[in-house]
Amino acid sequence: MSGEAARKACARLDLADLGFDRGAHMLVARALSGIGVGETLDVCGRAPALGVHLRAWCRQMGHPFQTLGDDSEIGGDIVARIARGDVEIKRWAGAQRAGHPDRDRDDAVSEHPAPRWGLAARGALVEDSAPAFSFGIDHKHVVWTEEAPRLYAQAAAAQWDPATAIPWDAPFDIPDDVEDAIVQVMTYLVENETAALLVPARFLAQMHPHFREILQLLAIQAADEARHIEVFTRRALLRREVLGLSTAGGQASLKTLVDEPDFALAMFLLSVLGEGTFLALLWFLHRNAPDPVTREVTKLAAQDEARHVAFGLAHLSRHAELDKTLHARLALAVEQRHEALMQTAGLNSEVFDALVLLAAGEFSPEAIERGYQAVMTLQQEMDVGRRKRLAKLGFDDAEAERLSALHTRNFM
Amino acid sequence: MAETLLMGAVAYDPKVVTIWDGFKVYFAEQGLDFDFVLYSNYERQVEAHFGGHFHVAWNSPLAWLQAERFAKRAGRAAHAIAMRDTDRDLTSVVIVRDDSTIKSVNDLAGKKVGVGAADSPQATLIPLLHLAEAGVTPHDDFEVVRFDVDLGKHGDHVGGERDAAKALLDGRVDAACLIDANHLGFSKEGTLPSGATRVLAQTKPYDHCNFTVLDGAIEDARIKRFRELLLGMSYDDPKVRPLLDLEGLKVWKDGRTEGYALLEAAIDRFGTIEDFLAGLGKRCM
Ligand SMILES: [Fe+2]
Ligand SMILES: [Fe+2]
């Protein structure tokens, strides 16, 4: 059928018994969308209040209600002639596509998505009178990385269930001193994981949802940390009823992370330096743990942390390529944090000693010496890892060495 | 007259503040210094209009007739300068329960007919006129049961019609009067379940609200600018569309007064505004 013929064929609509109390408006709207503005449609039907409702509906929708076949709009068959108004066309005239869902297209992700795009799905057609949202993080160069979808898919596939992934009931027998050391380390880990949950969660809520893949990644990262908090708490309480110590110095260090308002700086300090350092710590705990539960919780957490570090490196590398001032700002952030924490104790001695004891396994002089040496080696590994990641971000060797040395003694 | 163009409107709902605040901002952006005064009822608004308290009234159809008739008596003139597209060609219906024995208007004799507020053109005055002209006289031939939600608001508040519709379903009245758009709305939302009621009668089309000015104000430059800005508001403007949606229109139209003939006949027949006009005459002439 040609367009013209189709149009003529559509110029009459039979609603049979269907009334506006049961959805007739859908058929009328569809028929009207098939004709041009100003063209007419004859509507007939037998629903009792059809004429009354059609007149009221047309008035509300801005479609001229022209005439009625006979004088009465109630009872029996009615035929009404209505015309298509231009309200819907006007309503969408200024609408804008919010990018494109396919991120491989050049125009998919906007450099600076409009506040009015708000919560709209990327690629949706957004009405121009939509309210403007205040998303503070709304520049692509600050957040974006092509790695995000891959990392998100990996994270989604790697979600483990704390209830079943860990051998909570596995039998083990360790000295009381060593169990106390585990409880102290777990207590320390929980407060660090809590910082690692809050920081991405806070930025998530400020980010323009147009950057969907980044949002998803931050959300699943926060969920990872939620599980880490859970399993470390559960390991601490496995054989004890009270937790260990939380020191002023440790919290002061974490507070500088939680208080950092800039996305790039906070994610640099948290993910690249903090979680990067934690990777070495978690693998150290995995290797030296005296029981299967500690071995498993630290391994699973370390695997998740590797993704968090990878995301931080990926978006900050891209950001640094596009913004030549970023390196200087990142370096300054490390220096300022160092200044702020100079007067604090850094890693609490209870945590340090607990790590030594875990590596030693017992309180003999030889074992403690061995444990002490292992923790020294761990700190060197942490430093090597940080310098490697700083180099990946484009810092030269000397600067990487200097910044790594300034990193908080609290690890995170 | 002050510099600012002042409009009077009736606060039949809290959203009235949102609506006119929005228009005020829009007019200000277009260079028109506009403000509004809210009244709790149309009678006070009409009186204040004649007292010179503001320049243009957003009037219900009944308030328009109050103003027009009083102007005539006082040797003055009222003009309708603009209205919404949705103020034109409304109808009202009289509905009964579907299983009712009432098959025609004459069967209403001896029955109870639910209406809206006593001063509601759409839910009381015009449908009762329709019934009277069709042969059954309100009060004489059938009992009129009022659902007065808010007297003085001229039926702008939808509550009276909803109460009448519920009373019909509950069997407290035998018929109910409401505007066609509310019949559609109540049917879609389920207040009137599909198939539960039947339309017994439908009135002829009539018009609803308008912007009213008095005497020479129609030549006032600010009034002209106000009207020009209204008629220029286009639904494709994202700043304008939310205002139009709130106020329930797609486009502003010229004011026309032929559409008030039915309501005029109704108030002539029922003497609805005589006391008001007499009282106003004592105070304002
Ligand atoms: Fe973690
Ligand atoms: Fe993490």
XYZ file of C-alpha atoms and ligand atoms in Angstrom:
699
model
C 0.000 0.000 0.000
C 1.343 3.433 -0.848
C 1.681 6.049 1.907
C -1.236 7.994 0.533
C -3.434 4.928 0.327
C -2.474 3.883 3.846
C -3.328 7.330 5.086
C -6.748 7.203 3.458
C -7.379 3.750 4.854
C -6.491 4.999 8.338
C -8.844 7.944 8.189
C -11.574 5.898 9.788
C -11.213 4.061 13.070
C -13.705 1.540 14.373
C -13.403 1.055 18.115
C -16.180 -1.569 18.186
C -17.203 -1.888 21.872
C -13.992 -0.510 23.333
C -14.444 2.578 25.525
C -12.072 5.122 27.023
C -12.564 3.412 30.363
C -10.729 0.405 28.933
C -7.971 1.832 26.771
C -9.658 3.249 23.646
C -7.328 6.255 23.804
C -4.461 4.046 22.660
C -6.161 3.161 19.393
C -7.222 6.745 18.762
C -3.729 8.102 19.484
C -2.166 5.502 17.207
C -4.560 6.285 14.370
C -3.909 10.021 14.760
C -0.153 9.496 14.659
C -0.634 7.969 11.215
C -2.151 11.089 9.681
C -0.807 14.586 9.195
C -1.470 17.533 11.470
C -4.812 19.056 10.590
C -6.009 15.945 8.751
C -9.130 14.308 10.057
C -10.052 10.949 11.471
C -13.547 9.539 11.741
C -13.977 7.529 14.887
C -16.891 5.183 15.302
C -17.850 2.755 17.993
C -20.552 1.462 20.288
C -19.111 2.056 23.782
C -21.829 3.832 25.789
C -19.937 6.997 26.726
C -17.674 7.061 23.679
C -18.778 10.439 22.356
C -18.515 12.113 25.759
C -15.095 10.693 26.429
C -13.727 11.284 22.949
C -14.681 14.960 23.165
C -13.056 15.351 26.602
C -9.956 13.394 25.585
C -9.455 15.427 22.410
C -9.741 18.653 24.399
C -7.136 17.462 26.899
C -4.759 16.277 24.186
C -5.152 19.287 21.941
C -6.816 17.461 19.035
C -9.676 19.497 17.564
C -13.019 17.752 18.021
C -14.850 18.778 14.899
C -18.253 17.250 14.470
C -20.415 14.407 15.415
C -22.311 12.288 12.916
C -25.592 13.008 14.637
C -26.463 15.320 17.450
C -26.072 12.909 20.313
C -22.859 11.722 21.854
C -24.499 9.061 23.971
C -25.984 5.682 23.226
C -25.957 3.662 20.045
C -23.369 3.853 17.305
C -21.611 7.164 17.069
C -19.282 8.648 14.559
C -17.180 11.652 15.412
C -14.770 13.548 13.243
C -11.623 14.697 14.964
C -8.430 16.257 13.613
C -4.842 15.704 14.558
C -3.415 18.519 16.683
C 0.239 19.490 16.855
C 0.724 19.248 20.614
C 2.747 16.045 20.643
C 4.953 17.306 17.825
C 5.561 20.571 19.665
C 6.241 18.738 22.875
C 9.096 16.749 21.348
C 10.341 19.422 18.939
C 13.270 20.447 21.134
C 14.009 17.011 22.559
C 17.596 15.818 22.484
C 19.184 12.377 22.247
C 21.269 11.798 25.366
C 24.227 10.331 23.509
C 24.055 6.786 22.244
C 23.951 3.451 24.068
C 26.681 1.958 21.873
C 29.894 3.281 23.417
C 31.908 2.351 20.331
C 30.342 5.230 18.442
C 32.186 8.540 18.570
C 29.075 10.407 19.651
C 28.042 7.841 22.258
C 29.430 9.431 25.397
C 29.225 13.185 25.679
C 32.214 15.146 26.944
C 29.898 17.214 29.108
C 26.398 15.729 29.383
C 23.586 18.224 29.910
C 22.191 18.580 33.438
C 18.712 18.026 31.943
C 19.619 14.590 30.673
C 19.472 13.667 34.324
C 18.673 10.032 34.922
C 17.725 9.299 31.310
C 19.135 6.149 29.803
C 22.073 6.983 27.554
C 20.591 7.182 24.078
C 17.072 8.097 25.229
C 15.240 11.045 23.680
C 14.964 13.598 26.491
C 12.164 16.145 26.634
C 13.639 19.631 26.714
C 11.660 20.741 29.748
C 13.055 17.952 31.927
C 14.413 19.274 35.234
C 18.119 20.035 35.507
C 19.985 17.803 37.953
C 23.071 18.916 39.850
C 25.598 16.203 39.172
C 28.936 17.687 40.137
C 31.047 15.113 38.310
C 29.969 15.665 34.731
C 33.076 15.772 32.566
C 34.029 12.693 30.604
C 37.764 13.319 30.810
C 37.619 13.166 34.608
C 35.940 9.771 34.879
C 36.031 7.872 31.643
C 38.020 4.825 30.647
C 37.371 2.370 27.839
C 38.315 -0.333 30.342
C 35.197 0.174 32.443
C 32.869 -2.273 30.656
C 35.460 -5.046 30.755
C 36.233 -4.444 34.421
C 32.539 -4.310 35.237
C 31.853 -7.590 33.438
C 34.780 -9.157 35.274
C 33.518 -7.883 38.607
C 29.968 -9.060 37.951
C 31.240 -12.522 37.058
C 33.550 -12.670 40.071
C 31.017 -11.865 42.786
C 31.381 -14.467 45.495
C 28.985 -15.374 48.259
C 30.553 -14.843 51.701
C 28.310 -17.573 53.116
C 29.634 -20.298 50.828
C 32.951 -19.097 49.421
C 34.773 -19.323 52.735
C 35.327 -22.493 54.830
C 33.946 -20.935 58.022
C 33.661 -24.320 59.741
C 37.101 -25.648 58.788
C 38.903 -26.960 61.902
C 42.144 -25.280 62.935
C 44.175 -24.938 66.084
C 46.358 -21.860 66.655
C 47.904 -20.289 69.763
C 45.909 -17.607 71.610
C 48.567 -14.967 70.878
C 48.306 -15.567 67.180
C 44.476 -15.504 67.253
C 44.701 -12.144 69.052
C 46.999 -10.871 66.295
C 44.493 -11.989 63.649
C 41.686 -10.146 65.478
C 43.778 -6.961 65.557
C 44.635 -7.179 61.871
C 40.982 -7.835 60.963
C 39.850 -4.865 63.072
C 42.316 -2.709 61.166
C 41.223 -4.111 57.796
C 37.546 -3.388 58.507
C 38.089 0.331 59.048
C 40.186 0.526 55.894
C 37.539 -1.336 53.868
C 34.941 1.060 55.226
C 36.889 3.999 53.812
C 37.202 2.112 50.533
C 33.419 1.701 50.443
C 32.529 5.278 51.344
C 34.811 7.049 48.900
C 33.499 5.489 45.642
C 29.936 5.475 46.992
C 30.081 9.204 47.636
C 31.387 9.984 44.147
C 28.873 7.590 42.640
C 26.067 9.757 43.968
C 27.625 12.891 42.440
C 28.350 11.443 39.019
C 26.280 12.184 35.937
C 24.473 8.908 35.125
C 25.326 9.455 31.478
C 28.633 7.747 32.372
C 26.725 4.556 32.957
C 29.652 2.123 32.813
C 31.597 4.116 35.407
C 28.569 4.237 37.670
C 28.160 0.500 37.405
C 31.792 -0.075 38.175
C 31.786 2.184 41.232
C 28.613 0.504 42.452
C 30.026 -2.984 42.196
C 33.263 -1.771 43.758
C 31.300 -0.501 46.748
C 29.540 -3.869 46.902
C 32.945 -5.602 46.888
C 33.976 -3.533 49.889
C 30.728 -4.389 51.645
C 31.650 -8.056 51.361
C 35.179 -7.384 52.538
C 33.828 -5.639 55.624
C 31.558 -8.589 56.256
C 34.129 -11.366 55.941
C 36.852 -9.572 57.903
C 34.391 -8.851 60.711
C 33.238 -12.441 60.698
C 36.805 -13.766 60.798
C 37.599 -11.461 63.733
C 34.620 -12.776 65.673
C 35.146 -16.411 64.752
C 36.790 -17.214 68.087
C 36.558 -13.941 70.005
C 33.724 -11.815 71.299
C 35.490 -8.457 71.192
C 37.343 -6.686 68.416
C 40.782 -5.063 68.544
C 41.969 -1.464 68.639
C 41.193 1.461 66.368
C 43.816 4.162 66.700
C 43.608 7.913 66.229
C 46.491 7.794 63.754
C 44.844 5.154 61.591
C 41.561 7.009 61.442
C 43.324 10.336 60.816
C 44.915 8.798 57.747
C 41.613 7.430 56.458
C 39.832 10.686 57.210
C 42.046 12.505 54.720
C 40.716 10.080 52.077
C 37.089 10.426 53.053
C 37.390 14.220 53.195
C 39.041 14.646 49.781
C 36.378 16.295 47.606
C 38.063 15.916 44.220
C 37.271 12.704 42.345
C 40.618 12.345 40.611
C 42.668 13.112 43.736
C 40.598 10.903 46.016
C 40.645 7.976 43.594
C 44.377 8.396 43.121
C 45.070 8.316 46.855
C 42.570 5.524 47.472
C 42.864 3.199 44.503
C 46.312 3.675 43.056
C 48.277 4.267 46.254
C 46.054 2.855 49.021
C 44.449 -0.196 47.467
C 47.641 -0.805 45.508
C 49.529 -1.006 48.802
C 46.770 -3.147 50.263
C 47.204 -5.674 47.475
C 50.646 -6.517 48.849
C 49.291 -6.603 52.398
C 46.422 -8.961 51.543
C 48.698 -11.367 49.675
C 51.131 -11.229 52.606
C 48.305 -12.177 54.965
C 47.224 -14.928 52.592
C 50.730 -16.409 52.547
C 51.308 -16.120 56.289
C 47.863 -16.850 57.671
C 47.825 -19.682 60.182
C 44.276 -20.810 59.354
C 42.263 -21.587 56.221
C 39.580 -18.955 56.901
C 42.071 -16.079 57.024
C 43.819 -17.455 53.953
C 40.586 -17.497 51.988
C 39.129 -14.113 53.015
C 42.378 -12.314 52.231
C 42.732 -14.061 48.870
C 39.190 -13.237 47.760
C 39.594 -9.631 48.878
C 42.949 -9.318 47.087
C 41.398 -10.530 43.824
C 38.709 -7.852 44.075
C 41.239 -5.166 44.996
C 43.218 -5.870 41.840
C 40.210 -4.672 39.812
C 39.825 -1.553 41.935
C 43.461 -0.702 41.342
C 43.144 -1.409 37.619
C 40.158 0.940 37.330
C 41.977 3.717 39.166
C 45.007 3.362 36.910
C 42.888 3.235 33.764
C 40.788 6.365 34.283
C 43.645 8.380 35.776
C 45.990 7.489 32.884
C 43.428 8.707 30.378
C 42.725 11.782 32.485
C 46.449 12.584 32.718
C 46.822 12.313 28.935
C 44.017 14.807 28.383
C 44.849 17.164 31.224
C 48.509 18.095 31.497
C 48.001 19.677 34.915
C 46.897 16.438 36.525
C 50.340 15.084 37.434
C 51.218 18.181 39.396
C 47.894 18.075 41.225
C 48.296 14.394 42.075
C 51.789 14.996 43.422
C 50.566 17.924 45.473
C 47.801 15.779 46.932
C 50.359 13.232 48.137
C 52.536 15.976 49.622
C 49.625 17.643 51.365
C 48.391 14.391 52.795
C 51.884 13.663 54.026
C 52.036 17.078 55.705
C 48.640 16.558 57.289
C 49.662 13.182 58.705
C 53.205 14.093 59.806
C 52.225 14.508 63.423
C 50.238 11.266 63.580
C 51.537 7.853 64.519
C 50.867 6.180 61.181
C 50.421 2.439 61.334
C 49.639 1.490 64.921
C 52.265 -0.596 66.595
C 49.692 -3.221 67.512
C 48.999 -3.854 63.817
C 52.698 -3.857 62.997
C 53.460 -6.322 65.782
C 50.510 -8.478 64.833
C 51.830 -8.733 61.268
C 55.232 -9.742 62.617
C 53.684 -12.390 64.842
C 51.564 -13.770 62.013
C 54.646 -14.155 59.871
C 56.581 -15.590 62.826
C 53.899 -18.047 63.871
C 55.191 -18.207 67.457
C 56.934 -16.180 70.140
C 60.478 -17.643 69.886
C 63.381 -15.215 69.214
C 64.220 -16.909 65.911
C 60.645 -16.872 64.721
C 60.121 -13.231 65.651
C 63.290 -12.229 63.837
C 62.011 -14.088 60.772
C 58.621 -12.423 61.075
C 60.160 -8.995 61.487
C 62.226 -9.528 58.376
C 59.107 -10.629 56.469
C 57.288 -7.415 57.362
C 60.326 -5.377 56.278
C 60.232 -7.214 52.969
C 56.494 -6.549 52.714
C 57.066 -2.823 53.083
C 59.687 -2.948 50.338
C 57.247 -4.823 48.097
C 54.632 -2.181 48.812
C 57.062 0.545 47.799
C 58.064 -1.254 44.605
C 54.391 -1.724 43.684
C 53.562 1.930 44.289
C 56.510 3.112 42.173
C 55.481 0.779 39.378
C 51.925 2.148 39.388
C 53.109 5.742 39.593
C 55.307 5.053 36.584
C 52.277 3.681 34.736
C 50.549 6.974 35.355
C 53.479 8.720 33.713
C 55.575 9.888 36.677
C 59.329 9.592 36.080
C 61.358 7.258 38.302
C 62.661 9.918 40.660
C 59.224 11.428 41.184
C 57.690 7.989 41.629
C 60.272 7.161 44.260
C 59.725 10.439 46.079
C 55.914 10.176 46.074
C 55.935 6.529 47.108
C 58.071 7.419 50.111
C 55.566 10.112 51.121
C 52.637 7.683 51.086
C 50.877 7.196 54.409
C 52.492 4.788 56.833
C 49.004 3.459 57.497
C 49.174 1.690 54.048
C 45.661 2.737 52.843
C -2.912 52.289 38.531
C 0.377 51.042 39.878
C 3.297 50.151 37.617
C 2.935 46.434 38.166
C 0.216 44.609 36.270
C -1.857 42.918 38.961
C -3.992 39.846 38.409
C -6.619 38.473 40.764
C -7.132 34.716 41.029
C -8.965 32.383 43.366
C -6.901 29.954 45.446
C -9.041 26.876 44.901
C -5.965 24.665 45.408
C -2.397 25.161 46.736
C -1.067 24.584 43.214
C -2.518 27.983 42.242
C 0.490 29.594 43.940
C 2.913 27.412 41.958
C 1.123 28.194 38.706
C 1.061 31.979 39.009
C 4.523 32.181 40.543
C 5.696 30.376 37.406
C 3.843 32.809 35.141
C 5.249 35.710 37.136
C 8.805 34.531 36.464
C 8.034 33.963 32.788
C 6.436 37.389 32.359
C 9.364 39.018 34.166
C 11.755 37.376 31.701
C 9.670 38.858 28.894
C 9.900 42.301 30.477
C 6.383 42.449 31.907
C 6.160 43.418 35.552
C 3.376 41.114 36.702
C 2.118 40.073 40.108
C -1.009 38.460 41.484
C -3.367 38.641 44.415
C -5.195 35.541 45.604
C -8.753 35.492 46.923
C -10.448 32.680 48.765
C -13.653 33.058 46.723
C -14.814 34.529 43.433
C -17.360 36.887 44.992
C -14.653 38.724 46.901
C -12.507 38.767 43.772
C -15.261 40.269 41.589
C -15.946 42.931 44.194
C -12.240 43.753 44.508
C -12.011 44.002 40.726
C -14.707 46.673 40.690
C -12.974 48.292 43.645
C -9.875 48.709 41.480
C -7.660 46.423 43.557
C -6.139 44.741 40.499
C -6.263 44.990 36.721
C -7.202 41.622 35.340
C -9.172 38.766 36.851
C -8.806 35.059 36.155
C -12.523 34.416 36.379
C -14.677 31.330 36.514
C -17.568 31.461 34.027
C -19.931 32.363 36.845
C -17.576 35.100 38.060
C -17.442 36.382 34.488
C -21.239 36.672 34.405
C -21.223 38.310 37.840
C -18.738 40.866 36.533
C -20.468 41.353 33.203
C -23.924 41.839 34.710
C -22.725 44.109 37.448
C -20.787 46.168 34.926
C -23.959 46.610 32.893
C -25.940 47.759 35.920
C -23.190 50.148 36.918
C -22.792 51.577 33.442
C -19.402 50.001 33.041
C -18.029 47.320 30.726
C -16.409 43.920 31.197
C -14.270 42.273 28.528
C -13.087 38.686 28.188
C -9.599 38.991 26.723
C -8.260 35.422 26.687
C -9.056 31.866 27.664
C -7.517 28.413 27.538
C -8.152 26.095 24.612
C -9.505 23.715 27.225
C -12.055 26.308 28.354
C -13.939 25.923 25.104
C -16.791 23.590 24.230
C -17.074 21.671 27.473
C -20.095 19.523 28.160
C -21.545 18.062 31.323
C -23.284 14.748 31.753
C -25.934 13.279 33.998
C -25.158 9.683 34.836
C -27.109 6.881 36.488
C -26.178 3.388 37.630
C -26.142 1.036 34.697
C -28.788 -1.225 36.229
C -31.036 1.716 37.070
C -34.645 1.780 35.908
C -34.070 5.384 34.875
C -34.014 5.273 31.084
C -34.838 8.857 30.219
C -34.628 12.268 31.832
C -38.318 12.122 32.717
C -37.699 9.033 34.832
C -35.804 11.288 37.258
C -39.126 12.503 38.656
C -39.253 11.702 42.366
C -35.576 10.733 42.450
C -32.445 12.164 44.053
C -29.928 13.885 41.770
C -26.422 14.512 43.108
C -24.763 17.751 42.035
C -21.562 19.597 42.924
C -21.292 22.877 44.768
C -24.318 25.182 44.512
C -22.239 27.658 42.509
C -20.622 25.122 40.160
C -21.527 25.883 36.533
C -20.429 22.483 35.298
C -21.616 20.166 38.049
C -24.778 21.985 39.137
C -26.131 24.969 37.233
C -25.767 23.857 33.606
C -26.824 20.221 34.109
C -29.820 21.294 36.203
C -30.799 23.731 33.464
C -30.515 20.905 30.969
C -32.834 18.730 33.044
C -35.269 21.581 33.590
C -35.467 22.309 29.884
C -35.945 18.614 29.223
C -39.029 18.640 31.440
C -38.026 17.847 35.017
C -37.685 20.831 37.322
C -35.114 20.697 40.116
C -36.587 20.730 43.647
C -40.144 20.464 42.272
C -39.834 17.217 40.307
C -36.726 15.711 41.881
C -34.607 16.223 44.952
C -31.279 18.012 44.461
C -28.536 16.604 46.692
C -25.576 18.980 46.912
C -21.992 17.955 47.381
C -20.605 21.293 48.422
C -16.908 20.919 48.871
C -15.980 24.561 48.765
C -18.554 27.258 48.221
C -17.247 30.388 46.533
C -14.835 28.415 44.366
C -17.484 27.915 41.664
C -16.789 24.212 41.408
C -13.113 24.602 40.551
C -12.427 22.035 43.238
C -13.042 18.596 41.784
C -14.015 17.116 45.168
C -17.762 17.804 44.883
C -18.095 15.889 41.634
C -16.103 12.989 43.009
C -18.343 12.843 46.076
C -21.440 12.904 43.869
C -20.078 10.055 41.742
C -19.324 7.981 44.848
C -22.778 8.691 46.266
C -24.260 7.429 43.010
C -22.328 4.162 43.252
C -23.307 3.813 46.937
C -26.980 4.301 46.124
C -27.301 7.511 48.132
C -28.427 9.329 44.984
C -30.062 8.058 41.786
C -28.146 10.268 39.354
C -25.047 12.452 39.415
C -23.929 15.496 37.422
C -20.350 16.089 36.347
C -18.219 17.637 33.657
C -17.245 15.397 30.731
C -13.509 15.536 31.537
C -14.143 14.346 35.082
C -16.350 11.574 33.773
C -13.433 10.520 31.580
C -10.979 10.896 34.460
C -13.123 9.008 36.977
C -13.682 6.243 34.403
C -9.960 5.903 33.708
C -8.935 5.961 37.372
C -11.663 3.508 38.360
C -13.731 5.815 40.591
C -16.437 4.951 38.082
C -15.823 1.274 37.329
C -16.229 0.266 33.719
C -19.844 -0.609 32.994
C -21.137 0.508 36.409
C -22.757 3.701 35.190
C -24.574 4.963 32.147
C -24.753 8.445 30.637
C -28.358 9.569 30.764
C -27.961 13.051 29.335
C -25.328 15.384 27.982
C -25.570 19.166 27.887
C -24.793 21.324 24.906
C -21.226 22.712 24.767
C -20.351 25.715 26.893
C -17.223 27.679 27.766
C -15.347 27.972 31.036
C -12.827 30.461 32.519
C -11.492 33.680 31.034
C -9.281 36.649 31.812
C -11.557 39.583 32.479
C -10.739 43.300 32.383
C -13.019 46.245 33.098
C -13.745 49.393 31.153
C -10.801 51.125 29.502
C -8.253 48.671 30.870
C -8.613 46.844 27.582
C -6.665 49.705 26.006
C -3.979 49.679 28.699
C -0.554 48.929 27.240
C 0.294 46.449 29.985
C -2.956 44.552 29.437
C -2.221 44.453 25.725
C 1.265 43.183 26.386
C -0.085 40.612 28.867
C -2.549 39.306 26.296
C 0.078 39.299 23.574
C 2.460 37.283 25.759
C -0.263 34.800 26.647
C -1.304 34.219 23.048
C 2.364 33.922 22.084
C 3.073 31.118 24.542
C 3.954 28.049 22.524
C 3.880 24.456 23.673
C 7.218 23.786 21.985
C 8.961 26.224 24.360
C 10.482 24.199 27.215
C 10.096 27.147 29.594
C 6.443 27.555 28.760
C 5.315 23.933 28.499
C 5.473 23.144 32.246
C 3.368 26.251 32.960
C 0.775 25.295 30.371
C 0.698 21.734 31.656
C 0.167 22.960 35.216
C -2.640 25.275 34.200
C -4.171 22.570 31.976
C -3.968 24.022 28.498
C -1.991 23.680 25.284
C -2.560 27.146 23.880
C -4.195 30.417 24.955
C -7.101 31.542 22.783
C -8.964 34.808 22.337
C -11.690 35.477 24.832
C -15.190 34.765 23.500
C -18.464 35.181 25.313
C -20.984 33.257 23.197
C -20.072 30.149 25.131
C -21.642 31.500 28.310
C -25.213 31.437 26.943
C -26.133 28.211 28.724
C -24.874 29.473 32.062
C -26.717 32.756 31.566
C -29.934 30.854 30.971
C -29.246 28.792 34.082
C -28.666 31.738 36.399
C -31.690 33.513 34.951
C -33.794 30.488 35.687
C -32.403 29.804 39.153
C -31.688 33.380 40.228
C -28.227 32.286 41.291
C -26.414 35.615 41.453
C -29.216 38.097 42.162
C -28.424 38.449 45.871
C -24.740 38.899 45.133
C -25.387 41.583 42.518
C -27.771 43.420 44.816
C -25.272 43.364 47.670
C -22.468 44.458 45.415
C -24.655 47.272 44.108
C -25.137 48.591 47.631
C -21.424 48.539 48.336
C -19.954 49.616 45.025
C -22.375 52.008 43.366
Fe 38.392 -3.955 49.833
Fe 38.913 -1.834 47.127
